[in-house]
XYZ file of C-alpha atoms in Angstrom:
350
model
C -0.144 0.057 0.172
C 1.698 3.650 -1.262
C 2.517 5.573 1.602
C -0.060 8.510 2.304
C 1.445 11.922 1.686
C -0.051 15.317 2.990
C -2.642 17.083 1.251
C -0.912 19.125 -1.862
C 2.030 16.907 -1.608
C 2.760 15.015 -4.501
C 5.738 12.228 -5.567
C 7.247 12.531 -8.765
C 9.635 10.256 -9.844
C 12.602 11.208 -12.155
C 15.912 9.329 -13.498
C 14.898 6.888 -10.893
C 14.642 8.782 -7.627
C 11.834 9.915 -6.191
C 11.146 13.918 -5.600
C 8.297 15.462 -3.580
C 6.678 18.584 -4.893
C 4.017 20.775 -3.289
C 1.644 21.117 -5.848
C -1.694 23.752 -5.721
C -4.058 24.328 -8.194
C -2.209 22.021 -10.970
C 0.979 24.135 -10.398
C 4.444 23.016 -8.975
C 4.672 25.623 -5.699
C 7.988 24.090 -4.578
C 10.174 21.010 -4.161
C 10.511 19.820 -0.734
C 13.912 19.794 0.279
C 13.703 16.685 2.842
C 11.685 13.608 3.286
C 8.170 13.614 4.360
C 7.836 12.828 8.301
C 11.206 15.048 8.914
C 10.719 18.265 11.585
C 12.214 20.177 8.421
C 9.677 18.794 5.816
C 7.126 20.124 8.625
C 8.099 23.112 8.657
C 8.319 23.766 4.987
C 5.140 22.252 4.541
C 3.666 24.350 6.961
C 5.233 27.880 5.629
C 3.771 26.776 2.029
C 0.519 26.048 3.237
C 0.650 29.483 4.726
C 1.996 31.482 1.944
C 0.147 29.699 -0.942
C -3.067 28.261 -0.075
C -4.016 30.498 3.268
C -4.497 33.911 1.019
C -6.651 32.397 -1.338
C -9.139 31.098 1.272
C -9.030 34.831 3.024
C -9.985 35.954 -0.298
C -12.584 33.415 -0.706
C -14.370 33.621 2.474
C -15.910 36.703 3.875
C -15.301 38.248 6.811
C -16.615 36.492 10.448
C -16.949 33.517 8.221
C -15.632 29.799 9.278
C -12.741 30.282 6.572
C -11.890 33.666 7.484
C -11.415 32.408 11.224
C -9.352 29.887 10.058
C -7.232 31.919 7.869
C -6.867 34.339 10.766
C -5.967 31.780 13.083
C -3.290 30.200 11.418
C -1.635 33.933 10.877
C -1.709 34.544 14.683
C 1.036 33.509 17.550
C -1.214 31.272 18.973
C -0.843 28.887 16.227
C 2.236 30.028 15.033
C 4.237 29.111 18.523
C 3.107 25.283 18.341
C 5.979 23.298 16.728
C 6.054 22.545 12.947
C 4.621 18.488 13.604
C 1.650 20.402 15.636
C 1.052 22.946 12.915
C 0.602 20.408 10.153
C -1.598 18.043 12.284
C -3.693 21.209 13.220
C -4.116 22.332 9.618
C -4.951 18.764 8.854
C -7.982 18.526 11.073
C -8.649 21.981 10.547
C -8.986 21.421 6.672
C -12.208 19.255 7.723
C -14.164 22.236 8.223
C -13.953 23.332 4.887
C -17.916 22.247 4.260
C -18.904 25.325 6.546
C -15.876 27.661 5.055
C -18.628 30.197 4.189
C -21.318 30.342 7.139
C -20.906 32.396 9.776
C -18.421 30.995 12.594
C -20.934 32.875 15.442
C -24.053 30.738 13.455
C -21.866 27.344 13.933
C -23.602 25.212 16.370
C -22.327 21.919 18.367
C -24.576 19.665 16.079
C -22.793 21.217 13.112
C -19.546 20.122 14.405
C -20.793 16.574 15.539
C -21.851 16.098 12.162
C -18.397 16.397 10.815
C -17.077 14.775 13.808
C -19.289 11.649 13.405
C -17.560 10.882 10.445
C -14.458 9.763 12.287
C -16.209 7.325 14.505
C -13.966 4.738 13.568
C -10.748 6.631 14.575
C -11.483 7.762 18.299
C -7.857 9.408 18.353
C -8.515 11.457 15.437
C -11.926 12.141 16.570
C -10.811 13.440 19.925
C -7.676 15.837 18.012
C -10.585 17.317 16.133
C -12.747 18.266 18.861
C -9.893 19.645 20.342
C -8.439 21.764 17.475
C -12.094 23.067 16.587
C -12.283 24.152 20.394
C -9.183 25.993 20.393
C -10.285 27.443 17.116
C -13.131 28.762 18.383
C -11.435 29.849 21.778
C -9.021 32.052 19.261
C -12.355 33.958 17.817
C -13.747 34.476 20.901
C -11.266 36.217 22.629
C -9.035 37.284 19.767
C -11.832 38.269 17.049
C -14.625 39.521 19.568
C -17.334 37.008 18.471
C -20.336 36.696 20.497
C -21.123 33.227 20.739
C -20.545 30.128 22.623
C -17.620 27.762 21.916
C -19.541 24.798 19.641
C -16.465 22.078 20.493
C -16.582 23.118 24.395
C -16.090 20.343 26.728
C -17.054 17.652 23.895
C -17.600 14.422 25.180
C -15.719 11.379 24.194
C -17.383 9.039 21.331
C -15.105 6.513 21.989
C -12.204 5.665 24.163
C -8.695 5.523 22.270
C -6.576 2.428 23.232
C -3.671 3.217 24.662
C -0.576 2.264 23.535
C 0.658 -1.170 25.793
C 3.917 -0.511 27.652
C 6.731 -3.214 27.042
C 7.639 -5.510 29.830
C 10.927 -6.741 30.670
C 10.116 -10.062 29.253
C 8.895 -8.714 25.626
C 12.146 -6.686 25.891
C 14.317 -9.823 26.322
C 12.470 -11.768 23.208
C 12.618 -8.895 20.699
C 16.497 -8.697 21.552
C 17.084 -12.010 21.300
C 14.894 -12.155 18.067
C 17.848 -10.904 16.094
C 15.821 -7.849 14.601
C 17.208 -5.342 11.826
C 19.864 -3.359 12.405
C 17.472 -0.041 12.136
C 14.997 -1.449 14.332
C 17.081 -2.541 17.280
C 18.863 0.910 16.657
C 15.673 2.574 17.054
C 14.617 0.143 19.975
C 17.865 0.708 22.177
C 17.230 4.771 21.883
C 13.500 4.848 22.423
C 13.880 2.340 25.223
C 16.392 4.301 27.308
C 15.170 7.585 26.320
C 11.643 7.616 25.455
C 11.582 9.952 21.999
C 8.730 10.005 19.639
C 9.045 8.120 16.637
C 9.815 11.167 14.225
C 12.295 12.375 17.028
C 13.902 9.150 16.678
C 14.617 8.737 13.084
C 15.582 12.771 12.891
C 18.521 12.158 15.007
C 21.795 13.030 13.185
C 24.983 11.291 13.746
C 26.168 14.789 15.726
C 23.650 14.502 18.226
C 25.428 11.744 20.023
C 28.593 13.410 21.442
C 29.763 10.024 22.911
C 28.341 10.809 26.119
C 24.732 11.571 25.540
C 22.249 12.832 23.057
C 20.764 15.859 22.006
C 17.125 14.971 21.076
C 15.532 17.577 19.374
C 11.602 17.197 19.890
C 9.171 18.079 16.957
C 7.088 19.686 20.141
C 9.606 21.775 21.394
C 12.116 24.687 19.735
C 15.451 23.469 21.554
C 16.923 20.403 21.986
C 16.766 17.972 25.463
C 20.523 16.795 26.431
C 20.153 13.001 27.839
C 22.768 10.999 29.072
C 23.164 7.669 27.228
C 22.459 4.910 29.981
C 25.873 2.772 29.846
C 23.924 -0.268 27.860
C 22.980 2.554 25.204
C 26.198 4.430 25.061
C 27.972 0.887 24.410
C 25.555 0.202 21.882
C 25.875 3.804 20.224
C 29.655 3.271 19.908
C 29.576 0.286 17.507
C 27.309 1.956 15.070
C 28.931 2.585 11.394
C 29.054 6.480 10.501
C 26.059 7.302 8.943
C 24.070 10.951 8.282
C 21.661 9.598 10.586
C 21.836 7.360 13.482
C 19.137 5.255 12.154
C 19.958 3.882 8.976
C 19.198 0.969 6.463
C 21.535 -1.252 5.603
C 22.987 0.996 2.825
C 23.701 4.121 5.490
C 20.585 5.972 4.272
C 18.060 7.717 6.722
C 14.674 5.928 7.322
C 11.081 7.381 7.144
C 9.237 7.435 9.716
C 6.518 4.976 8.419
C 8.797 2.436 6.653
C 10.530 2.345 10.890
C 6.510 1.630 11.937
C 5.459 -0.521 8.989
C 8.652 -2.554 9.672
C 8.674 -3.072 13.595
C 5.100 -3.655 12.895
C 6.019 -6.662 10.650
C 8.837 -7.407 12.782
C 6.588 -7.723 16.060
C 3.924 -9.859 14.292
C 6.497 -12.447 13.550
C 7.802 -12.877 17.177
C 4.379 -12.957 18.524
C 3.876 -9.740 20.088
C 1.142 -7.937 17.445
C -0.390 -6.167 20.672
C 3.267 -3.918 20.863
C 4.130 -0.294 19.289
C 7.322 1.197 19.224
C 5.704 4.098 21.038
C 4.774 1.409 23.664
C 8.782 1.823 24.830
C 8.324 5.454 25.374
C 5.674 4.374 28.385
C 8.156 1.878 29.340
C 11.068 4.734 29.562
C 8.992 6.631 31.932
C 7.594 3.709 33.759
C 11.314 2.385 34.583
C 12.368 5.810 35.446
C 9.759 6.115 38.041
C 10.285 2.894 39.260
C 14.360 3.627 39.672
C 12.736 6.630 41.842
C 12.961 9.457 39.446
C 10.965 12.527 40.301
C 8.419 14.005 38.015
C 10.811 16.741 37.174
C 13.892 14.446 36.399
C 11.097 12.029 34.077
C 9.959 15.277 32.251
C 13.725 15.851 31.404
C 14.510 12.728 29.938
C 10.917 12.302 28.102
C 10.705 16.425 26.840
C 7.601 17.264 28.460
C 6.721 20.470 29.200
C 4.046 19.658 31.764
C 4.216 17.381 34.679
C 0.387 16.216 33.944
C 1.817 14.484 30.518
C 4.495 12.978 32.960
C 1.607 11.117 35.220
C 0.402 9.593 31.815
C 3.419 7.495 31.653
C 4.427 6.805 34.954
C 0.895 6.540 37.097
C 1.143 2.619 37.088
C 4.681 2.786 38.266
C 3.745 5.401 40.922
C 0.910 3.506 41.898
C 2.905 -0.011 42.665
C 5.284 2.110 44.745
C 3.238 3.981 46.912
C 0.822 0.653 47.400
C 4.145 -1.235 48.541
C 5.184 1.166 51.056
C 1.432 0.946 52.379
C 1.398 -3.076 52.817
C 5.436 -2.053 54.403
C 3.616 0.221 56.890
C 0.258 -1.780 57.609
C 3.081 -4.843 58.438
C 5.043 -2.568 60.767
C 2.181 -1.514 62.649
C 0.667 -5.421 63.110
C 4.200 -6.409 64.281
C 4.210 -3.373 67.144
C 3.705 -4.892 70.901
C 0.266 -4.495 72.272
C -1.401 -3.252 69.007
C -3.109 -6.171 68.490
C -6.036 -7.634 70.737
C -5.430 -11.482 72.182
C -8.289 -13.437 70.984
C -11.013 -14.168 73.989
C -12.088 -17.359 75.262
C -15.317 -17.479 72.882
C -12.783 -17.629 70.001
C -10.553 -20.278 71.444
């Protein structure tokens, strides 16, 4: 099955090589300098959308309409301050509002948003993201454009529960390591297990991101890279890798696309009897391992690159619960062993 490209992006083969172009109104606007899925690609794509597509949308949509609101939001600091990958994700969700572009934004009701949202019933994660983005859009309209209306997407109830990624267990990680995976899968696994980056951040790691002691991990949702010291096991592995442009590379030393990494990992996990696992589950495993080791929430956030401690709890609540439960039982046992605390059974109980 061919890899899905974002809207306006087309792949054209020339002289045996595949090139990617931004095409709008049947006209080639620009050629992408980087591969789809990389942070640099997202940045160029978002810029081309703002400079090529949005001016036409704003011209076609009357002031105060949904289309006008979207165009205004895309130029705002609230949108531009987000990471490139987040911008592209938001743009994709906002594009779903195209059927109501010409209607007054203040006239849109929850039933109109639900009609579009219900088309995503089989994709609960996308459905939830769509509701969040639409809510942010109308919040912007109310706060910055003086709209006098109720946010039609405010506190929308989740129609379906998104399936959480399963954290890898120690036994499952040992099984994976013993299965002799291809080198690019093993490298992605080692980095994800000990530092927990997201898939795109993992494949984007250049060779110079590793200085022999730790990794500079540039998150797609942050502006500056985090420096994470390499675990001794990870360091020993990275020191054996051949010199390539990116740390994760194929058998010919070429960079790996995020989509190919996921596809290859899916195939290998299925083959070794672990179809319920995903690469992202190693991010959960990394957070849980740090929590089990007694790391604070701030320490875990420094490794995983989270901006809020609330996100840290998503990965560590299981480990935290186990540790607190252990402490509670230890206290209970100590209380029962103290002399004079327990009553002796009476004659009727003997």
